[in-house]
């Protein structure tokens, strides 16, 4: 080939390569999404809206049905590297398996049931009940006993609660659910509680439909459209959203791994499994319970509500709570105090509450 031909060929190649578009820069995955740092309209994660009408809900969830029309999928948070991500699975059903924490709870369940008082509706040794519940209170002292609103300027408090109540899916014996309830007491927030004991026939199915996984606790905040797992993340979110610039204490976040199991063990698994004679249908209206997390008598009542899978409005009235006036207006100065709008019943003594609940909401009674 002549020199002229080589030169012409070279020019043609140069022209061809220069006419091609420049190579695309290397693609990198987007940074992990954080509900703490990105607004709802963030373009990082596409929003897929799921009509609530397509979900099969319990009739005990009117707030979710009437006030929230869409559940944003991108606001469903499942952080993989949270401090208690492994431990959260121990609060699952046990069918998920494969996790050491899940195996631990699965191992403890039959033992706790063996040493429990048996049928929760039967006559109890209340001296032993109060003693073990009081020891549980000491194990979690000082968390979940007082409201931080006691130290706030009254001008900072514009309302007791957000416009729409938070919704918490949990079960009483779960140590990580306990962490969230302690935070709710400190923040003086009321919440709709949907108990999810092992063997649950209603609320665990709702969690799987809303969040995709049967893990607990699971929080829905209809005020912001956020739904999330992981107790540590939930506590941080609650304090950021409703804590008036306060932050959760290190003890509240870290102590669960060390002493959070004590009430579960001391109470021998009360509030862990569904009572076999519980009514399969929820009452038309939610019950209302005035309580605070670390009260030993209120704990016994919450365990019964969980074993009966009764949804209820939890009115937290820790020491210094601004909600105390509501309790007094209801006719009591002490917790626990139960209001059942379905039967117009108001009852304050924990023994009477237990008797009322198991007599009123057993399957045999409602037949």
PDB file of C-alpha atoms in Angstrom, residues 37-215:
ATOM      1  CA  UNK A  37     -31.707  13.757  55.448  1.00  0.00           C
ATOM      2  CA  UNK A  38     -34.006  13.723  52.407  1.00  0.00           C
ATOM      3  CA  UNK A  39     -37.347  15.373  51.814  1.00  0.00           C
ATOM      4  CA  UNK A  40     -40.388  13.427  50.698  1.00  0.00           C
ATOM      5  CA  UNK A  41     -39.986  14.635  47.101  1.00  0.00           C
ATOM      6  CA  UNK A  42     -36.413  13.435  46.843  1.00  0.00           C
ATOM      7  CA  UNK A  43     -35.647  12.126  43.340  1.00  0.00           C
ATOM      8  CA  UNK A  44     -33.244   9.489  44.649  1.00  0.00           C
ATOM      9  CA  UNK A  45     -35.915   6.868  45.031  1.00  0.00           C
ATOM     10  CA  UNK A  46     -38.956   6.745  42.755  1.00  0.00           C
ATOM     11  CA  UNK A  47     -42.286   6.961  44.506  1.00  0.00           C
ATOM     12  CA  UNK A  48     -44.681   4.079  43.935  1.00  0.00           C
ATOM     13  CA  UNK A  49     -48.044   4.701  45.534  1.00  0.00           C
ATOM     14  CA  UNK A  50     -50.085   1.761  46.753  1.00  0.00           C
ATOM     15  CA  UNK A  51     -53.817   2.399  47.111  1.00  0.00           C
ATOM     16  CA  UNK A  52     -54.885   1.510  50.622  1.00  0.00           C
ATOM     17  CA  UNK A  53     -58.144   0.284  49.144  1.00  0.00           C
ATOM     18  CA  UNK A  54     -56.242  -2.688  47.706  1.00  0.00           C
ATOM     19  CA  UNK A  55     -55.149  -3.811  51.185  1.00  0.00           C
ATOM     20  CA  UNK A  56     -57.320  -6.007  53.341  1.00  0.00           C
ATOM     21  CA  UNK A  57     -57.547  -4.102  56.593  1.00  0.00           C
ATOM     22  CA  UNK A  58     -59.107  -4.844  59.914  1.00  0.00           C
ATOM     23  CA  UNK A  59     -62.196  -2.739  60.628  1.00  0.00           C
ATOM     24  CA  UNK A  60     -60.369  -1.536  63.731  1.00  0.00           C
ATOM     25  CA  UNK A  61     -58.231   0.816  61.646  1.00  0.00           C
ATOM     26  CA  UNK A  62     -60.524   3.730  60.724  1.00  0.00           C
ATOM     27  CA  UNK A  63     -57.765   6.333  60.870  1.00  0.00           C
ATOM     28  CA  UNK A  64     -55.678   4.567  58.272  1.00  0.00           C
ATOM     29  CA  UNK A  65     -58.697   4.015  56.059  1.00  0.00           C
ATOM     30  CA  UNK A  66     -60.229   7.469  56.235  1.00  0.00           C
ATOM     31  CA  UNK A  67     -57.291   9.806  56.647  1.00  0.00           C
ATOM     32  CA  UNK A  68     -54.543   8.223  54.562  1.00  0.00           C
ATOM     33  CA  UNK A  69     -55.404   7.386  50.981  1.00  0.00           C
ATOM     34  CA  UNK A  70     -52.007   6.241  49.811  1.00  0.00           C
ATOM     35  CA  UNK A  71     -49.048   4.499  51.371  1.00  0.00           C
ATOM     36  CA  UNK A  72     -45.787   5.705  49.696  1.00  0.00           C
ATOM     37  CA  UNK A  73     -43.589   2.687  49.071  1.00  0.00           C
ATOM     38  CA  UNK A  74     -40.428   4.780  49.133  1.00  0.00           C
ATOM     39  CA  UNK A  75     -41.207   5.815  52.714  1.00  0.00           C
ATOM     40  CA  UNK A  76     -41.060   2.211  53.850  1.00  0.00           C
ATOM     41  CA  UNK A  77     -37.721   1.932  55.631  1.00  0.00           C
ATOM     42  CA  UNK A  78     -35.810  -1.271  56.257  1.00  0.00           C
ATOM     43  CA  UNK A  79     -32.270  -0.171  57.195  1.00  0.00           C
ATOM     44  CA  UNK A  80     -29.941  -3.125  56.820  1.00  0.00           C
ATOM     45  CA  UNK A  81     -27.131  -1.939  59.048  1.00  0.00           C
ATOM     46  CA  UNK A  82     -29.046  -0.640  62.030  1.00  0.00           C
ATOM     47  CA  UNK A  83     -27.579  -1.420  65.435  1.00  0.00           C
ATOM     48  CA  UNK A  84     -30.396  -3.812  66.251  1.00  0.00           C
ATOM     49  CA  UNK A  85     -31.121  -5.109  62.752  1.00  0.00           C
ATOM     50  CA  UNK A  86     -30.242  -8.652  63.752  1.00  0.00           C
ATOM     51  CA  UNK A  87     -31.974  -8.364  67.060  1.00  0.00           C
ATOM     52  CA  UNK A  88     -35.150  -7.124  65.416  1.00  0.00           C
ATOM     53  CA  UNK A  89     -35.660 -10.486  63.741  1.00  0.00           C
ATOM     54  CA  UNK A  90     -36.009 -12.050  67.139  1.00  0.00           C
ATOM     55  CA  UNK A  91     -39.234 -10.106  67.423  1.00  0.00           C
ATOM     56  CA  UNK A  92     -40.567 -11.733  64.291  1.00  0.00           C
ATOM     57  CA  UNK A  93     -42.765 -14.770  64.156  1.00  0.00           C
ATOM     58  CA  UNK A  94     -39.943 -17.281  64.235  1.00  0.00           C
ATOM     59  CA  UNK A  95     -40.906 -18.670  60.836  1.00  0.00           C
ATOM     60  CA  UNK A  96     -38.303 -16.399  59.258  1.00  0.00           C
ATOM     61  CA  UNK A  97     -35.603 -18.425  60.974  1.00  0.00           C
ATOM     62  CA  UNK A  98     -31.923 -18.529  60.177  1.00  0.00           C
ATOM     63  CA  UNK A  99     -31.045 -15.704  62.539  1.00  0.00           C
ATOM     64  CA  UNK A 100     -29.371 -16.391  65.897  1.00  0.00           C
ATOM     65  CA  UNK A 101     -31.650 -13.886  67.638  1.00  0.00           C
ATOM     66  CA  UNK A 102     -34.720 -15.494  66.109  1.00  0.00           C
ATOM     67  CA  UNK A 103     -33.463 -18.855  67.287  1.00  0.00           C
ATOM     68  CA  UNK A 104     -32.985 -17.428  70.794  1.00  0.00           C
ATOM     69  CA  UNK A 105     -36.576 -16.234  71.007  1.00  0.00           C
ATOM     70  CA  UNK A 106     -37.838 -19.484  69.492  1.00  0.00           C
ATOM     71  CA  UNK A 107     -35.870 -21.326  72.185  1.00  0.00           C
ATOM     72  CA  UNK A 108     -37.193 -19.102  74.968  1.00  0.00           C
ATOM     73  CA  UNK A 109     -40.851 -19.212  73.927  1.00  0.00           C
ATOM     74  CA  UNK A 110     -41.625 -22.791  75.043  1.00  0.00           C
ATOM     75  CA  UNK A 111     -39.609 -22.316  78.230  1.00  0.00           C
ATOM     76  CA  UNK A 112     -41.406 -19.083  79.094  1.00  0.00           C
ATOM     77  CA  UNK A 113     -44.748 -20.721  78.370  1.00  0.00           C
ATOM     78  CA  UNK A 114     -43.792 -23.669  80.569  1.00  0.00           C
ATOM     79  CA  UNK A 115     -43.021 -21.420  83.553  1.00  0.00           C
ATOM     80  CA  UNK A 116     -45.882 -18.999  82.957  1.00  0.00           C
ATOM     81  CA  UNK A 117     -49.032 -19.029  85.006  1.00  0.00           C
ATOM     82  CA  UNK A 118     -50.891 -20.990  82.337  1.00  0.00           C
ATOM     83  CA  UNK A 119     -54.276 -19.781  81.129  1.00  0.00           C
ATOM     84  CA  UNK A 120     -54.184 -15.978  81.620  1.00  0.00           C
ATOM     85  CA  UNK A 121     -57.934 -15.867  82.251  1.00  0.00           C
ATOM     86  CA  UNK A 122     -57.727 -18.118  85.325  1.00  0.00           C
ATOM     87  CA  UNK A 123     -57.224 -17.030  88.918  1.00  0.00           C
ATOM     88  CA  UNK A 124     -53.714 -15.705  89.453  1.00  0.00           C
ATOM     89  CA  UNK A 125     -51.282 -15.360  92.301  1.00  0.00           C
ATOM     90  CA  UNK A 126     -51.384 -11.570  92.267  1.00  0.00           C
ATOM     91  CA  UNK A 127     -48.646 -11.271  94.881  1.00  0.00           C
ATOM     92  CA  UNK A 128     -46.287 -13.045  92.496  1.00  0.00           C
ATOM     93  CA  UNK A 129     -47.650 -11.114  89.515  1.00  0.00           C
ATOM     94  CA  UNK A 130     -46.973  -7.733  91.110  1.00  0.00           C
ATOM     95  CA  UNK A 131     -43.579  -8.845  92.439  1.00  0.00           C
ATOM     96  CA  UNK A 132     -42.277  -9.959  89.027  1.00  0.00           C
ATOM     97  CA  UNK A 133     -43.755  -6.911  87.305  1.00  0.00           C
ATOM     98  CA  UNK A 134     -42.150  -4.617  89.907  1.00  0.00           C
ATOM     99  CA  UNK A 135     -38.776  -6.294  89.359  1.00  0.00           C
ATOM    100  CA  UNK A 136     -39.273  -5.704  85.634  1.00  0.00           C
ATOM    101  CA  UNK A 137     -39.823  -2.029  86.388  1.00  0.00           C
ATOM    102  CA  UNK A 138     -36.579  -1.892  88.363  1.00  0.00           C
ATOM    103  CA  UNK A 139     -34.716  -3.573  85.501  1.00  0.00           C
ATOM    104  CA  UNK A 140     -35.763  -0.785  83.120  1.00  0.00           C
ATOM    105  CA  UNK A 141     -35.467   2.105  85.558  1.00  0.00           C
ATOM    106  CA  UNK A 142     -35.453   5.023  84.742  1.00  0.00           C
ATOM    107  CA  UNK A 143     -36.756   4.672  81.184  1.00  0.00           C
ATOM    108  CA  UNK A 144     -40.445   4.866  80.424  1.00  0.00           C
ATOM    109  CA  UNK A 145     -41.520   6.371  83.750  1.00  0.00           C
ATOM    110  CA  UNK A 146     -41.613  10.127  83.246  1.00  0.00           C
ATOM    111  CA  UNK A 147     -42.494  12.591  80.562  1.00  0.00           C
ATOM    112  CA  UNK A 148     -39.916  15.014  79.201  1.00  0.00           C
ATOM    113  CA  UNK A 149     -42.678  17.585  78.781  1.00  0.00           C
ATOM    114  CA  UNK A 150     -42.358  18.194  82.518  1.00  0.00           C
ATOM    115  CA  UNK A 151     -39.098  20.042  81.794  1.00  0.00           C
ATOM    116  CA  UNK A 152     -40.387  21.994  78.809  1.00  0.00           C
ATOM    117  CA  UNK A 153     -41.640  25.523  78.772  1.00  0.00           C
ATOM    118  CA  UNK A 154     -45.417  25.302  78.531  1.00  0.00           C
ATOM    119  CA  UNK A 155     -45.284  27.778  75.655  1.00  0.00           C
ATOM    120  CA  UNK A 156     -43.375  25.180  73.630  1.00  0.00           C
ATOM    121  CA  UNK A 157     -46.259  22.744  73.847  1.00  0.00           C
ATOM    122  CA  UNK A 158     -48.902  23.604  71.287  1.00  0.00           C
ATOM    123  CA  UNK A 159     -50.739  20.267  71.342  1.00  0.00           C
ATOM    124  CA  UNK A 160     -50.504  16.962  73.134  1.00  0.00           C
ATOM    125  CA  UNK A 161     -50.487  14.922  69.962  1.00  0.00           C
ATOM    126  CA  UNK A 162     -50.015  15.325  66.210  1.00  0.00           C
ATOM    127  CA  UNK A 163     -53.246  15.731  64.178  1.00  0.00           C
ATOM    128  CA  UNK A 164     -53.396  12.010  63.366  1.00  0.00           C
ATOM    129  CA  UNK A 165     -52.458   9.352  65.898  1.00  0.00           C
ATOM    130  CA  UNK A 166     -49.371   7.257  65.369  1.00  0.00           C
ATOM    131  CA  UNK A 167     -50.023   3.554  64.826  1.00  0.00           C
ATOM    132  CA  UNK A 168     -47.753   0.968  66.454  1.00  0.00           C
ATOM    133  CA  UNK A 169     -47.760  -2.746  65.677  1.00  0.00           C
ATOM    134  CA  UNK A 170     -45.968  -4.622  68.462  1.00  0.00           C
ATOM    135  CA  UNK A 171     -46.306  -7.184  71.213  1.00  0.00           C
ATOM    136  CA  UNK A 172     -45.831  -6.589  74.914  1.00  0.00           C
ATOM    137  CA  UNK A 173     -43.093  -9.165  75.576  1.00  0.00           C
ATOM    138  CA  UNK A 174     -40.799  -7.894  72.808  1.00  0.00           C
ATOM    139  CA  UNK A 175     -37.819  -5.988  74.300  1.00  0.00           C
ATOM    140  CA  UNK A 176     -37.418  -3.815  71.208  1.00  0.00           C
ATOM    141  CA  UNK A 177     -41.100  -2.917  71.156  1.00  0.00           C
ATOM    142  CA  UNK A 178     -40.597  -1.952  74.787  1.00  0.00           C
ATOM    143  CA  UNK A 179     -37.883   0.505  73.741  1.00  0.00           C
ATOM    144  CA  UNK A 180     -40.355   2.292  71.452  1.00  0.00           C
ATOM    145  CA  UNK A 181     -43.056   2.382  74.121  1.00  0.00           C
ATOM    146  CA  UNK A 182     -40.564   3.886  76.563  1.00  0.00           C
ATOM    147  CA  UNK A 183     -39.804   6.634  74.037  1.00  0.00           C
ATOM    148  CA  UNK A 184     -43.525   7.299  73.561  1.00  0.00           C
ATOM    149  CA  UNK A 185     -43.907   7.713  77.331  1.00  0.00           C
ATOM    150  CA  UNK A 186     -41.009  10.153  77.481  1.00  0.00           C
ATOM    151  CA  UNK A 187     -42.385  12.146  74.541  1.00  0.00           C
ATOM    152  CA  UNK A 188     -45.884  12.188  76.074  1.00  0.00           C
ATOM    153  CA  UNK A 189     -47.445  10.817  72.882  1.00  0.00           C
ATOM    154  CA  UNK A 190     -50.587   8.756  72.570  1.00  0.00           C
ATOM    155  CA  UNK A 191     -50.619   5.987  69.980  1.00  0.00           C
ATOM    156  CA  UNK A 192     -52.948   3.422  68.471  1.00  0.00           C
ATOM    157  CA  UNK A 193     -51.584   0.027  69.477  1.00  0.00           C
ATOM    158  CA  UNK A 194     -52.264  -3.045  67.360  1.00  0.00           C
ATOM    159  CA  UNK A 195     -51.018  -6.014  69.425  1.00  0.00           C
ATOM    160  CA  UNK A 196     -49.307  -8.733  67.386  1.00  0.00           C
ATOM    161  CA  UNK A 197     -48.843 -11.749  69.682  1.00  0.00           C
ATOM    162  CA  UNK A 198     -47.539 -15.014  68.291  1.00  0.00           C
ATOM    163  CA  UNK A 199     -50.517 -16.704  66.685  1.00  0.00           C
ATOM    164  CA  UNK A 200     -52.094 -13.353  65.777  1.00  0.00           C
ATOM    165  CA  UNK A 201     -54.988 -13.722  63.350  1.00  0.00           C
ATOM    166  CA  UNK A 202     -55.323 -10.079  62.292  1.00  0.00           C
ATOM    167  CA  UNK A 203     -52.559  -7.621  62.974  1.00  0.00           C
ATOM    168  CA  UNK A 204     -49.537  -9.620  61.821  1.00  0.00           C
ATOM    169  CA  UNK A 205     -51.166  -9.977  58.432  1.00  0.00           C
ATOM    170  CA  UNK A 206     -51.615  -6.194  58.332  1.00  0.00           C
ATOM    171  CA  UNK A 207     -47.901  -5.687  59.005  1.00  0.00           C
ATOM    172  CA  UNK A 208     -46.952  -8.016  56.165  1.00  0.00           C
ATOM    173  CA  UNK A 209     -49.277  -6.136  53.819  1.00  0.00           C
ATOM    174  CA  UNK A 210     -48.097  -2.671  54.859  1.00  0.00           C
ATOM    175  CA  UNK A 211     -44.378  -3.312  55.271  1.00  0.00           C
ATOM    176  CA  UNK A 212     -43.636  -6.516  53.401  1.00  0.00           C
ATOM    177  CA  UNK A 213     -42.114  -8.298  56.395  1.00  0.00           C
ATOM    178  CA  UNK A 214     -43.411  -9.665  59.657  1.00  0.00           C
ATOM    179  CA  UNK A 215     -41.014  -7.820  61.962  1.00  0.00           C
TER     180      UNK A 215
END
